[in-house]
CSV table of N, CA and C in Angstrom, one decimal:
chain,number,residue,atom,x,y,z
R,1,MET,N,-160.2,-22.1,63.2
R,1,MET,CA,-160.6,-23.1,62.6
R,1,MET,C,-160.0,-23.1,61.2
R,2,ARG,N,-160.4,-22.0,60.6
R,2,ARG,CA,-160.2,-21.8,59.3
R,2,ARG,C,-158.7,-21.8,58.7
R,3,ASN,N,-158.0,-20.9,59.7
R,3,ASN,CA,-156.4,-20.8,59.7
R,3,ASN,C,-155.8,-22.1,59.8
R,4,THR,N,-156.4,-22.8,60.8
R,4,THR,CA,-155.6,-24.3,60.6
R,4,THR,C,-155.6,-24.9,59.8
R,5,THR,N,-156.8,-25.1,59.0
R,5,THR,CA,-156.8,-26.1,57.6
R,5,THR,C,-156.0,-25.4,56.5
R,6,PHE,N,-156.0,-24.0,56.7
R,6,PHE,CA,-154.7,-23.3,55.6
R,6,PHE,C,-153.4,-23.7,56.1
R,7,HIS,N,-153.0,-23.7,57.2
R,7,HIS,CA,-151.9,-23.9,57.6
R,7,HIS,C,-151.4,-25.4,57.3
R,8,ARG,N,-152.7,-26.7,57.6
R,8,ARG,CA,-152.2,-27.9,57.3
R,8,ARG,C,-151.9,-28.1,55.8
R,9,SER,N,-152.9,-27.0,54.7
R,9,SER,CA,-152.8,-27.5,53.4
R,9,SER,C,-151.2,-26.7,53.1
R,10,LEU,N,-150.8,-25.6,53.5
R,10,LEU,CA,-149.5,-25.0,53.4
R,10,LEU,C,-148.1,-26.1,53.7
R,11,ILE,N,-148.8,-26.9,54.7
R,11,ILE,CA,-147.5,-27.8,55.4
R,11,ILE,C,-147.4,-29.2,54.2
R,12,LEU,N,-148.6,-29.3,54.1
R,12,LEU,CA,-148.8,-30.6,52.9
R,12,LEU,C,-148.4,-30.1,51.6
R,13,ALA,N,-148.4,-28.9,51.1
R,13,ALA,CA,-147.8,-28.5,49.8
R,13,ALA,C,-146.3,-28.4,49.9
R,14,GLY,N,-145.8,-27.9,51.0
R,14,GLY,CA,-144.4,-27.9,51.3
R,14,GLY,C,-143.8,-29.4,51.6
R,15,CYS,N,-144.2,-30.2,52.0
R,15,CYS,CA,-143.7,-31.5,52.0
R,15,CYS,C,-143.8,-32.1,50.6
R,16,ALA,N,-144.8,-32.0,49.8
R,16,ALA,CA,-145.0,-32.3,48.3
R,16,ALA,C,-143.8,-31.7,47.9
R,17,PHE,N,-143.4,-30.6,48.0
R,17,PHE,CA,-142.4,-29.9,47.2
R,17,PHE,C,-140.9,-30.5,47.6
R,18,THR,N,-140.7,-30.8,48.8
R,18,THR,CA,-139.5,-31.2,49.3
R,18,THR,C,-139.4,-32.6,48.7
R,19,ALA,N,-140.3,-33.3,48.8
R,19,ALA,CA,-140.5,-34.9,48.2
R,19,ALA,C,-140.1,-34.5,46.7
R,20,LEU,N,-140.3,-33.8,45.9
R,20,LEU,CA,-140.2,-33.4,44.4
R,20,LEU,C,-138.7,-33.0,44.4
R,21,LEU,N,-138.2,-32.3,45.3
R,21,LEU,CA,-136.8,-32.2,45.2
R,21,LEU,C,-135.8,-33.1,45.7
R,22,GLY,N,-136.3,-33.9,46.4
R,22,GLY,CA,-135.4,-34.8,46.7
R,22,GLY,C,-135.6,-36.1,45.8
R,23,ALA,N,-136.5,-36.1,45.0
R,23,ALA,CA,-136.4,-37.0,43.8
R,23,ALA,C,-135.4,-36.5,42.7
R,24,LEU,N,-135.2,-35.3,43.0
R,24,LEU,CA,-134.2,-35.1,41.5
R,24,LEU,C,-132.9,-35.6,41.6
R,25,PRO,N,-132.4,-35.4,42.6
R,25,PRO,CA,-130.8,-36.1,42.6
R,25,PRO,C,-130.6,-37.5,42.0
R,26,ARG,N,-131.9,-38.3,41.8
R,26,ARG,CA,-131.9,-39.5,41.4
R,26,ARG,C,-131.8,-39.8,40.0
R,27,LEU,N,-132.1,-38.5,39.4
R,27,LEU,CA,-131.8,-38.5,38.0
R,27,LEU,C,-130.5,-38.8,37.6
R,28,SER,N,-130.1,-39.2,36.4
R,28,SER,CA,-128.7,-39.4,36.0
R,28,SER,C,-128.1,-38.1,36.2
R,29,ALA,N,-126.6,-38.2,36.4
R,29,ALA,CA,-125.9,-36.9,36.6
R,29,ALA,C,-125.6,-36.3,35.0
R,30,ALA,N,-125.6,-37.3,34.1
R,30,ALA,CA,-125.3,-36.4,32.6
R,30,ALA,C,-126.6,-35.9,32.2
R,31,GLU,N,-127.6,-35.9,32.9
R,31,GLU,CA,-128.9,-35.1,32.5
R,31,GLU,C,-129.5,-34.5,33.6
R,32,GLU,N,-129.0,-33.5,34.0
R,32,GLU,CA,-129.2,-32.4,35.0
R,32,GLU,C,-130.6,-31.9,34.7
R,33,LEU,N,-131.6,-32.0,35.7
R,33,LEU,CA,-132.8,-31.6,35.4
R,33,LEU,C,-132.8,-30.1,36.5
R,34,ASP,N,-132.5,-29.2,35.8
R,34,ASP,CA,-132.3,-27.9,36.6
R,34,ASP,C,-133.7,-27.2,37.0
R,35,ILE,N,-133.6,-26.3,37.8
R,35,ILE,CA,-134.9,-25.8,38.2
R,35,ILE,C,-135.6,-25.1,37.1
R,36,PRO,N,-135.0,-24.1,36.5
R,36,PRO,CA,-135.6,-23.6,35.3
R,36,PRO,C,-136.5,-24.4,34.3
R,37,THR,N,-135.7,-25.7,34.0
R,37,THR,CA,-136.3,-26.6,33.3
R,37,THR,C,-137.7,-27.5,33.8
R,38,LEU,N,-137.5,-27.4,35.2
R,38,LEU,CA,-138.6,-27.9,36.0
R,38,LEU,C,-139.8,-27.2,36.0
R,39,GLU,N,-139.4,-26.0,36.2
R,39,GLU,CA,-140.5,-24.9,36.3
R,39,GLU,C,-141.2,-24.6,34.9
R,40,ALA,N,-140.6,-24.8,33.9
R,40,ALA,CA,-140.8,-24.4,32.4
R,40,ALA,C,-142.0,-25.7,32.3
R,41,VAL,N,-141.8,-26.8,32.6
R,41,VAL,CA,-142.5,-27.9,32.5
R,41,VAL,C,-143.7,-27.8,33.0
R,42,VAL,N,-143.6,-27.6,34.6
R,42,VAL,CA,-144.5,-27.7,35.6
R,42,VAL,C,-145.6,-26.5,35.3
R,43,LEU,N,-145.1,-25.2,34.8
R,43,LEU,CA,-145.9,-24.2,34.9
R,43,LEU,C,-146.3,-24.0,33.5
R,44,ALA,N,-146.2,-24.9,32.5
R,44,ALA,CA,-146.2,-24.7,31.2
R,44,ALA,C,-148.0,-24.7,30.8
R,45,ASP,N,-148.6,-24.1,30.2
R,45,ASP,CA,-149.7,-24.1,29.6
R,45,ASP,C,-150.0,-25.4,28.9
R,46,ASP,N,-149.3,-25.8,28.2
R,46,ASP,CA,-149.1,-27.2,27.3
R,46,ASP,C,-148.1,-27.9,27.8
R,47,ARG,N,-148.2,-28.8,28.6
R,47,ARG,CA,-147.1,-29.7,29.2
R,47,ARG,C,-146.7,-30.6,28.4
R,48,ALA,N,-147.3,-31.2,27.2
R,48,ALA,CA,-147.0,-31.9,26.4
R,48,ALA,C,-146.1,-31.4,25.5
R,49,HIS,N,-146.1,-30.1,25.2
R,49,HIS,CA,-145.2,-29.4,24.4
R,49,HIS,C,-144.0,-29.2,24.9
R,50,ALA,N,-143.9,-29.0,26.3
R,50,ALA,CA,-142.8,-28.7,27.3
R,50,ALA,C,-142.0,-29.9,27.3
R,51,LEU,N,-142.8,-30.9,27.6
R,51,LEU,CA,-142.2,-32.4,27.6
R,51,LEU,C,-141.1,-32.5,26.3
R,52,ALA,N,-141.9,-32.4,25.3
R,52,ALA,CA,-141.5,-32.5,23.9
R,52,ALA,C,-139.9,-31.9,23.6
R,53,GLY,N,-139.6,-30.8,24.4
R,53,GLY,CA,-138.6,-30.2,24.2
R,53,GLY,C,-137.5,-31.1,25.2
R,54,LEU,N,-137.8,-31.8,25.7
R,54,LEU,CA,-136.8,-32.6,26.4
R,54,LEU,C,-136.3,-34.0,25.8
R,55,VAL,N,-135.1,-34.6,25.9
R,55,VAL,CA,-134.4,-35.6,25.1
R,55,VAL,C,-135.3,-36.6,25.2
R,56,PRO,N,-136.0,-37.2,24.2
R,56,PRO,CA,-136.8,-38.3,24.4
R,56,PRO,C,-136.5,-39.8,25.3
R,57,ASP,N,-137.0,-40.4,25.8
R,57,ASP,CA,-136.9,-41.4,26.7
R,57,ASP,C,-135.9,-41.1,27.8
R,58,SER,N,-135.5,-39.8,28.0
R,58,SER,CA,-134.4,-39.7,29.1
R,58,SER,C,-135.0,-39.9,30.4
R,59,ASP,N,-134.4,-39.7,31.4
R,59,ASP,CA,-134.6,-40.0,32.8
R,59,ASP,C,-135.4,-38.8,33.1
R,60,ALA,N,-135.1,-37.5,32.6
R,60,ALA,CA,-135.8,-36.3,33.2
R,60,ALA,C,-137.3,-36.4,32.5
R,61,GLN,N,-137.1,-36.7,31.2
R,61,GLN,CA,-138.5,-36.8,30.5
R,61,GLN,C,-139.6,-37.8,31.3
R,62,ARG,N,-139.0,-39.0,31.4
R,62,ARG,CA,-139.9,-40.0,31.9
R,62,ARG,C,-140.5,-39.5,33.7
R,63,PHE,N,-139.4,-38.9,34.1
R,63,PHE,CA,-139.7,-38.5,35.4
R,63,PHE,C,-140.7,-37.3,35.4
R,64,LEU,N,-140.7,-36.4,34.5
R,64,LEU,CA,-141.7,-35.3,34.6
R,64,LEU,C,-142.9,-35.9,33.9
R,65,THR,N,-143.1,-36.8,32.9
R,65,THR,CA,-144.2,-37.3,32.6
R,65,THR,C,-144.9,-38.3,33.5
R,66,GLY,N,-144.2,-39.1,34.4
R,66,GLY,CA,-144.7,-40.0,35.2
R,66,GLY,C,-145.6,-38.7,36.5
R,67,LEU,N,-144.6,-38.1,36.7
R,67,LEU,CA,-145.3,-36.8,37.7
R,67,LEU,C,-146.6,-36.3,37.2
R,68,GLY,N,-146.7,-36.1,35.9
R,68,GLY,CA,-148.0,-35.4,35.3
R,68,GLY,C,-148.8,-36.3,35.3
R,69,LEU,N,-148.7,-37.5,35.1
R,69,LEU,CA,-149.7,-38.8,34.9
R,69,LEU,C,-150.2,-39.1,36.4
R,70,GLN,N,-149.4,-39.0,37.5
R,70,GLN,CA,-149.7,-39.1,38.9
R,70,GLN,C,-150.8,-38.1,39.1
R,71,ALA,N,-150.3,-37.1,39.0
R,71,ALA,CA,-151.5,-35.6,39.3
R,71,ALA,C,-152.5,-35.6,38.5
R,72,ALA,N,-152.6,-36.3,37.2
R,72,ALA,CA,-153.7,-36.3,36.5
R,72,ALA,C,-154.6,-37.7,37.2
R,73,GLY,N,-154.1,-38.7,38.3
R,73,GLY,CA,-154.7,-39.9,38.7
R,73,GLY,C,-154.6,-40.8,37.5
R,74,ASP,N,-153.9,-40.7,36.7
R,74,ASP,CA,-153.6,-42.1,35.7
R,74,ASP,C,-152.6,-43.0,36.0
R,75,LEU,N,-152.5,-43.7,37.2
R,75,LEU,CA,-151.9,-44.8,37.6
R,75,LEU,C,-151.6,-45.8,36.8
R,76,PRO,N,-152.3,-46.3,36.1
R,76,PRO,CA,-151.9,-47.4,35.4
R,76,PRO,C,-151.0,-47.0,34.3
R,77,ALA,N,-151.1,-45.8,33.6
R,77,ALA,CA,-150.3,-45.0,32.5
R,77,ALA,C,-148.7,-45.0,33.5
R,78,VAL,N,-148.8,-44.7,34.6
R,78,VAL,CA,-147.4,-44.7,35.3
R,78,VAL,C,-146.7,-45.8,35.3
R,79,ASP,N,-147.5,-46.8,35.9
R,79,ASP,CA,-147.1,-48.1,35.9
R,79,ASP,C,-146.4,-48.6,34.5
R,80,ARG,N,-147.2,-48.4,33.4
R,80,ARG,CA,-146.7,-48.8,32.2
R,80,ARG,C,-145.2,-47.8,31.8
R,81,LEU,N,-145.1,-46.9,32.2
R,81,LEU,CA,-143.9,-46.1,32.2
R,81,LEU,C,-142.7,-46.4,32.8
R,82,ILE,N,-143.2,-47.0,33.9
R,82,ILE,CA,-141.9,-47.3,34.8
R,82,ILE,C,-141.5,-48.9,34.3
């Protein structure tokens, strides 16, 4: 039973990652969000500092900020961002 729970968690994590990658092509072509930049923001100890390194008010900056707000459960802030 424990193994099944682990596998479900792994599948859900894979689905979330696939959804994230599926959203990447929607960013403007002029402003590519490459994997190293994505990793730098997602894995940063200080995400606010990492986000500050992106072009202000860009698609990539808004996308990653919204993603962080969603992860934190601050959905009203996501609505304001959109």
